[in-house]
Coordinates of C-alpha atoms and ligand atoms in Angstrom, one line a residue:
M1 CA -9.4 -1.4 -18.0
S2 CA -8.9 -3.2 -21.3
N3 CA -11.2 -6.0 -22.2
K4 CA -8.6 -8.6 -21.1
Q5 CA -8.8 -10.2 -17.6
I6 CA -6.3 -9.0 -15.0
A7 CA -4.3 -12.2 -15.0
T8 CA -3.7 -11.8 -18.7
I9 CA -2.7 -8.1 -18.4
L10 CA -0.3 -9.0 -15.6
A11 CA 1.3 -12.0 -17.2
Q12 CA 1.7 -10.1 -20.5
L13 CA 3.2 -7.0 -19.0
G14 CA 6.1 -5.8 -21.2
N15 CA 5.7 -8.5 -23.8
R16 CA 5.6 -7.1 -27.4
T17 CA 7.3 -3.8 -26.3
D18 CA 10.6 -4.8 -27.9
Q19 CA 9.8 -4.5 -31.6
Q20 CA 13.4 -4.9 -32.6
N21 CA 14.2 -8.3 -31.1
G22 CA 10.9 -9.6 -29.9
S23 CA 11.9 -10.2 -26.3
I24 CA 9.1 -11.7 -24.1
S25 CA 10.5 -10.3 -20.9
A26 CA 10.3 -6.5 -20.6
P27 CA 13.6 -4.9 -21.9
L28 CA 15.7 -3.2 -19.2
F29 CA 17.0 0.2 -20.2
L30 CA 19.7 1.3 -17.8
S31 CA 20.9 4.3 -19.7
T32 CA 20.4 7.6 -17.8
T33 CA 20.5 9.7 -20.9
Y34 CA 19.4 9.6 -24.6
A35 CA 20.9 10.9 -27.7
H36 CA 18.8 13.4 -29.7
P37 CA 18.4 12.9 -33.5
G38 CA 18.9 16.7 -34.0
L39 CA 18.3 20.1 -32.4
G40 CA 14.7 20.3 -31.1
Q41 CA 14.2 16.6 -31.7
S42 CA 13.7 13.7 -29.2
T43 CA 13.1 10.0 -29.4
G44 CA 10.6 10.6 -26.5
Y45 CA 13.3 10.0 -24.0
D46 CA 15.8 12.6 -22.7
Y47 CA 16.8 11.9 -19.1
I48 CA 16.0 9.1 -16.7
R49 CA 14.5 11.2 -13.9
T50 CA 11.9 12.4 -16.5
K51 CA 11.1 9.3 -18.3
N52 CA 12.5 5.7 -18.9
P53 CA 11.2 3.1 -21.2
T54 CA 11.2 0.3 -18.6
R55 CA 9.5 2.5 -16.0
D56 CA 6.9 3.5 -18.7
I57 CA 5.9 -0.1 -19.1
L58 CA 5.3 -0.5 -15.4
E59 CA 3.4 2.8 -15.1
E60 CA 1.2 2.0 -18.0
G61 CA 0.4 -1.4 -16.5
L62 CA -0.4 0.0 -13.0
A63 CA -2.6 2.7 -14.4
Q64 CA -4.5 0.1 -16.3
L65 CA -4.9 -2.1 -13.2
E66 CA -6.3 0.7 -11.1
A67 CA -8.4 2.1 -13.9
G68 CA -6.5 5.4 -13.8
A69 CA -5.3 7.9 -16.4
R70 CA -1.7 8.1 -15.3
A71 CA 0.6 6.3 -12.8
V72 CA 3.9 7.5 -11.4
V73 CA 6.2 4.9 -9.7
T74 CA 8.5 6.2 -6.9
S75 CA 11.3 5.0 -4.7
S76 CA 9.1 4.0 -1.8
G77 CA 5.5 4.1 -0.6
M78 CA 6.4 7.1 1.6
S79 CA 7.9 9.0 -1.4
A80 CA 4.6 8.3 -3.2
I81 CA 2.6 9.8 -0.4
Q82 CA 5.0 12.8 -0.2
L83 CA 4.6 13.3 -3.9
V84 CA 0.8 13.4 -3.6
F85 CA 1.0 16.0 -0.7
S86 CA 3.4 18.1 -2.7
Y87 CA 0.5 18.5 -5.2
F88 CA -1.3 20.7 -2.7
S89 CA -0.5 24.3 -1.8
A90 CA 1.0 25.3 1.6
G91 CA -1.6 25.7 4.3
S92 CA -3.9 23.0 2.9
K93 CA -6.2 21.1 5.3
F94 CA -6.6 17.3 5.4
L95 CA -8.9 14.8 7.0
V96 CA -7.2 11.4 7.6
S97 CA -8.3 7.9 8.8
R98 CA -7.6 7.8 12.5
D99 CA -6.0 4.3 12.3
L100 CA -3.2 4.3 9.7
Y101 CA 0.3 3.3 8.9
G102 CA 2.7 4.8 11.5
G103 CA 5.0 6.2 8.8
S104 CA 2.2 8.1 7.2
F105 CA 1.2 9.6 10.6
R106 CA 4.9 10.5 11.2
F107 CA 5.0 12.4 7.9
F108 CA 1.7 14.2 8.5
D109 CA 2.8 15.1 12.0
D110 CA 6.1 16.5 10.7
I111 CA 4.6 18.7 8.0
E112 CA 2.0 19.9 10.4
S113 CA 4.7 20.9 13.0
K114 CA 6.4 22.9 10.3
G115 CA 3.2 24.8 9.5
I116 CA 3.0 23.3 6.0
A117 CA -0.4 21.7 6.3
S118 CA -2.9 20.8 8.9
F119 CA -4.5 17.4 9.7
D120 CA -7.5 16.2 11.6
Y121 CA -8.4 12.5 12.0
F122 CA -11.7 10.6 11.7
N123 CA -12.8 7.1 12.7
E124 CA -15.9 6.5 10.6
V125 CA -18.1 8.1 8.0
E126 CA -20.4 9.7 10.6
D127 CA -17.3 11.3 12.2
L128 CA -16.1 12.5 8.8
K129 CA -19.6 14.1 8.0
E130 CA -19.2 16.2 11.1
K131 CA -15.6 17.3 10.4
I132 CA -15.8 18.0 6.6
S133 CA -16.3 21.5 5.2
E134 CA -15.4 23.4 2.1
E135 CA -12.2 24.4 3.9
V136 CA -10.9 20.8 3.6
D137 CA -8.6 20.3 0.6
G138 CA -8.0 16.5 0.8
I139 CA -9.1 13.3 2.5
F140 CA -6.5 10.6 3.0
L141 CA -8.1 7.2 3.5
E142 CA -6.8 3.7 4.4
T143 CA -9.4 1.0 4.1
P144 CA -9.0 -1.5 5.6
T145 CA -6.8 0.4 8.0
N146 CA -3.3 -0.7 9.1
P147 CA -3.4 -2.5 11.6
L148 CA -7.0 -2.4 13.0
M149 CA -8.7 -3.4 9.7
N150 CA -11.4 -0.7 10.0
E151 CA -13.4 -0.4 6.8
V152 CA -15.3 2.6 5.4
S153 CA -17.2 2.9 2.1
I154 CA -15.0 4.6 -0.5
K155 CA -18.2 5.6 -2.3
E156 CA -19.6 7.4 0.6
V157 CA -16.4 9.2 1.4
A158 CA -16.0 10.1 -2.3
Q159 CA -19.5 11.7 -2.3
L160 CA -18.6 13.8 0.8
A161 CA -15.3 14.8 -0.8
K162 CA -16.9 15.9 -4.1
A163 CA -19.6 17.8 -2.3
N164 CA -16.9 19.8 -0.5
Q165 CA -14.5 20.1 -3.5
A166 CA -11.9 18.0 -1.7
L167 CA -9.7 15.4 -3.4
L168 CA -9.9 11.8 -2.1
I169 CA -6.7 9.9 -1.8
V170 CA -6.9 6.2 -1.0
D171 CA -4.0 4.0 0.2
N172 CA -4.8 0.7 -1.5
T173 CA -1.8 -1.2 -0.2
F174 CA -3.7 -3.9 1.7
L175 CA -6.2 -5.0 -0.9
T176 CA -4.5 -4.1 -4.3
P177 CA -6.6 -3.5 -7.4
L178 CA -7.5 -7.2 -7.4
R179 CA -9.9 -6.6 -4.6
Q180 CA -10.6 -2.9 -4.5
R181 CA -10.5 -0.2 -7.2
P182 CA -10.9 3.1 -5.4
L183 CA -10.8 5.2 -8.6
E184 CA -13.9 3.4 -9.9
E185 CA -15.6 4.2 -6.6
G186 CA -15.0 7.9 -6.9
A187 CA -11.5 8.5 -5.4
D188 CA -9.2 10.9 -7.3
I189 CA -5.8 9.4 -6.4
V190 CA -4.6 5.9 -5.3
V191 CA -1.3 5.3 -3.6
H192 CA 0.5 2.1 -2.8
S193 CA 3.5 0.9 -1.0
G194 CA 4.7 -1.1 -4.0
T195 CA 7.1 -2.8 -1.5
K196 CA 4.1 -4.9 -0.4
Y197 CA 1.7 -7.1 -2.4
L198 CA 2.4 -5.5 -5.8
S199 CA 6.0 -6.5 -5.9
G200 CA 5.5 -9.2 -3.3
H201 CA 8.9 -10.8 -2.6
N202 CA 10.3 -8.6 0.1
D203 CA 13.1 -7.4 -2.2
I204 CA 12.0 -4.1 -3.7
L205 CA 11.3 -0.7 -2.0
A206 CA 8.8 1.1 -4.3
G207 CA 5.7 3.4 -4.3
V208 CA 2.9 4.0 -6.7
V209 CA 0.6 7.0 -7.3
I210 CA -2.3 6.6 -9.8
A211 CA -4.5 9.5 -10.8
K212 CA -8.0 9.2 -12.2
E213 CA -7.7 12.3 -14.3
A214 CA -4.9 12.8 -16.8
E215 CA -4.5 16.5 -15.7
I216 CA -3.7 15.5 -12.1
G217 CA -1.5 12.6 -13.3
E218 CA 0.5 14.9 -15.6
K219 CA 1.0 17.4 -12.7
L220 CA 2.2 14.5 -10.4
A221 CA 4.6 13.3 -13.1
W222 CA 5.9 16.9 -13.5
L223 CA 6.4 17.1 -9.7
A224 CA 8.2 13.7 -9.7
N225 CA 10.5 15.0 -12.4
T226 CA 11.1 18.2 -10.4
T227 CA 11.8 16.6 -7.1
G228 CA 13.2 13.2 -8.3
P229 CA 11.6 10.4 -6.4
T230 CA 11.2 8.3 -9.6
L231 CA 12.0 4.6 -9.3
S232 CA 15.3 3.3 -10.8
A233 CA 15.3 1.4 -14.1
F234 CA 16.4 -1.9 -12.5
D235 CA 13.8 -1.8 -9.7
S236 CA 11.2 -0.9 -12.3
W237 CA 12.2 -4.0 -14.2
L238 CA 12.1 -6.2 -11.1
F239 CA 8.7 -4.7 -10.2
I240 CA 7.3 -5.7 -13.7
R241 CA 8.7 -9.2 -13.3
S242 CA 7.1 -9.5 -9.8
L243 CA 3.8 -8.0 -10.8
K244 CA 3.2 -10.8 -13.4
T245 CA 2.4 -13.2 -10.6
L246 CA 0.3 -10.8 -8.4
E247 CA -3.0 -12.6 -8.9
V248 CA -1.6 -16.1 -8.3
R249 CA 0.3 -14.9 -5.2
F250 CA -2.6 -12.9 -3.8
N251 CA -5.2 -15.6 -4.3
Q252 CA -3.0 -18.1 -2.4
Q253 CA -2.2 -15.7 0.4
E254 CA -5.9 -14.9 0.8
K255 CA -6.9 -18.6 0.8
N256 CA -4.2 -19.3 3.4
A257 CA -5.4 -16.3 5.5
Q258 CA -9.0 -17.5 5.5
E259 CA -8.0 -20.9 6.8
I260 CA -5.7 -19.5 9.4
V261 CA -8.4 -17.2 10.7
Q262 CA -10.6 -20.3 11.4
T263 CA -7.9 -21.7 13.7
L264 CA -7.1 -18.4 15.4
E265 CA -10.8 -17.7 16.1
K266 CA -11.0 -20.9 18.2
H267 CA -7.7 -20.5 20.0
P268 CA -7.9 -19.8 23.8
A269 CA -4.8 -17.6 23.7
I270 CA -6.4 -15.1 21.4
K271 CA -8.9 -12.6 22.7
K272 CA -10.0 -11.3 19.3
V273 CA -9.2 -11.7 15.6
L274 CA -9.5 -8.8 13.2
Y275 CA -10.0 -10.0 9.6
T276 CA -12.2 -8.4 6.9
G277 CA -12.8 -11.7 5.0
V278 CA -10.7 -10.5 2.0
G279 CA -6.9 -10.2 1.5
A280 CA -4.2 -11.8 3.7
M281 CA -3.7 -9.3 6.6
I282 CA -4.9 -10.5 10.0
S283 CA -4.5 -8.8 13.4
I284 CA -4.9 -10.5 16.7
F285 CA -5.3 -9.4 20.3
V286 CA -3.5 -12.0 22.5
A287 CA -4.4 -13.0 26.1
D288 CA -1.2 -11.9 27.7
Q289 CA 0.9 -9.1 26.2
H290 CA 3.9 -10.0 28.5
K291 CA 4.3 -13.3 26.6
I292 CA 4.6 -11.7 23.2
G293 CA 8.4 -11.9 23.2
D294 CA 8.3 -15.7 24.0
F295 CA 5.7 -16.2 21.3
L296 CA 7.8 -14.4 18.6
Q297 CA 10.9 -16.3 19.7
A298 CA 9.0 -19.6 19.3
L299 CA 8.0 -19.1 15.7
K300 CA 9.8 -21.3 13.2
V301 CA 8.1 -20.6 9.8
F302 CA 6.7 -17.0 10.4
S303 CA 9.4 -14.4 10.8
F304 CA 9.2 -11.6 13.3
A305 CA 9.7 -8.7 10.9
E306 CA 8.2 -5.4 9.7
S307 CA 6.5 -5.1 6.3
L308 CA 3.8 -7.2 4.7
G309 CA 2.4 -8.6 1.5
G310 CA 5.4 -10.8 0.5
V311 CA 5.4 -14.5 -0.2
E312 CA 7.1 -15.1 3.1
S313 CA 4.8 -15.0 6.2
L314 CA 5.6 -12.3 8.7
I315 CA 4.4 -11.2 12.1
T316 CA 4.8 -7.6 13.2
Y317 CA 4.4 -6.0 16.6
P318 CA 3.0 -2.6 15.7
T319 CA 3.6 -1.1 19.2
T320 CA 7.4 -1.2 18.8
Q321 CA 7.7 -1.4 15.0
T322 CA 5.4 0.0 12.3
H323 CA 3.4 2.3 14.7
A324 CA 6.0 3.2 17.3
D325 CA 6.0 6.9 16.2
I326 CA 2.4 7.4 16.9
P327 CA 2.4 8.7 20.6
Q328 CA 1.3 5.9 22.9
E329 CA -1.7 7.7 24.3
V330 CA -2.9 8.5 20.8
R331 CA -2.6 4.9 19.5
E332 CA -4.1 3.4 22.6
S333 CA -7.0 5.8 22.5
Y334 CA -8.3 4.3 19.3
G335 CA -7.6 0.7 20.1
L336 CA -4.0 0.0 19.0
T337 CA -3.0 -1.6 22.3
P338 CA 0.2 -3.5 23.2
D339 CA -1.6 -6.9 23.0
L340 CA -2.0 -6.5 19.3
L341 CA 0.0 -8.5 16.7
R342 CA -0.2 -8.1 12.9
I343 CA 0.1 -11.1 10.6
S344 CA 0.9 -11.0 6.9
V345 CA 0.2 -14.4 5.4
G346 CA 2.4 -15.7 2.7
I347 CA 2.2 -18.5 0.1
E348 CA 3.7 -21.3 2.2
Q349 CA 1.7 -24.6 2.6
V350 CA -1.1 -23.5 5.0
D351 CA -0.8 -26.6 7.3
D352 CA 2.8 -25.6 8.0
L353 CA 1.7 -22.1 8.9
I354 CA -1.1 -23.3 11.2
K355 CA 1.2 -25.8 12.9
D356 CA 3.8 -23.0 13.5
L357 CA 1.2 -20.7 15.0
E358 CA -0.3 -23.4 17.2
Q359 CA 3.1 -24.5 18.6
A360 CA 4.1 -20.8 19.3
L361 CA 0.8 -19.9 20.8
A362 CA 1.4 -22.6 23.4
V363 CA 3.6 -20.1 25.3
F364 CA 0.5 -18.2 26.4
Ligands
PLP401 N1 1.1 2.6 3.3 C1 0.9 1.5 4.0 C2 -0.5 1.0 4.3 C3 2.0 0.8 4.6 O1 1.8 -0.3 5.3 C4 3.3 1.3 4.3 C5 4.5 0.6 4.8 O2 4.5 -0.3 5.6 C6 3.5 2.5 3.5 C7 2.3 3.1 3.0 C8 4.8 3.1 3.2 O3 5.5 2.3 2.2 P1 7.1 2.1 2.1 O4 7.5 1.3 3.3 O5 7.2 1.4 0.8 O6 7.7 3.4 2.1

């Protein structure tokens, strides 16, 4: 990371890149193709799938934030995850956090069913120690997990990965580089759903892959050029614009979440609150799962919707939404039961959020 503080790097992203006109806001280059000065010559840009000046600004900023050598931004979090898995050879073996985003599970399940790769799941580090061997090629980790907020030490997992020559991939969507820098703790690759906190306004679908080593980063960029999940120029520009306020948004969301947790923990309609103390994601187990529909209907500020990390507060029902593709018996076996709701806290005035939850919780 440069010697500037994160807020400075974020706010300044793209400034001073337009030498010709001095624009403060990052220039948006929509052109899909670039003229060559002569045969065998290039300005550095040939074709948009390969490289784009606006996307370059975003990728350089994200690599700096996560302390990595190279970032690749893609058209969704899932295409970022798919890009990382395309780095490995067919037949590779992976160990994965048991609790995780349902879409990641669906992807792993699909490639396993086609015989492309094999997956086993672990709950905690002890479990991982028993399962890991030199046959494992990669570990895919969510911490905290979505939606049960399980945490494991990235450092410990990284040591186990290194000892077995496996690559460690961390999905850092929930905490962002503001609160967790997996590459500094020994991970090899970080992925994000850029749709969430990084862009933060529920208006961009994007993904991010950041590699610690330049060699892996270059190979991922080569694969992205080969298969084409690279993010469009306009979305890259909008992503840069949004990223500038990441720290201000995230600090407010986290502050709101911490206050909301205090109310939820005392509420008789809630059996248990899951919150790690950092970030703005909270999960709750409610007293009566049959009243969840009425509760969601009663909300006036929170919206009942999928996704997370945006400035607008959302409540998700993982059982029928984000995690519906994990077979019921599997998800219930590790604690993702139908009485669980997931809350993504936004930047609204916290008293309005608390009042809204209190009036809706009255249905229980
Ligand atoms: N990783 C996590 C932790 C997620 O929550 C999600 C989406 O909800 C994804 C990855 C996939 O990202 P996207 O929806 O941008 O494809």
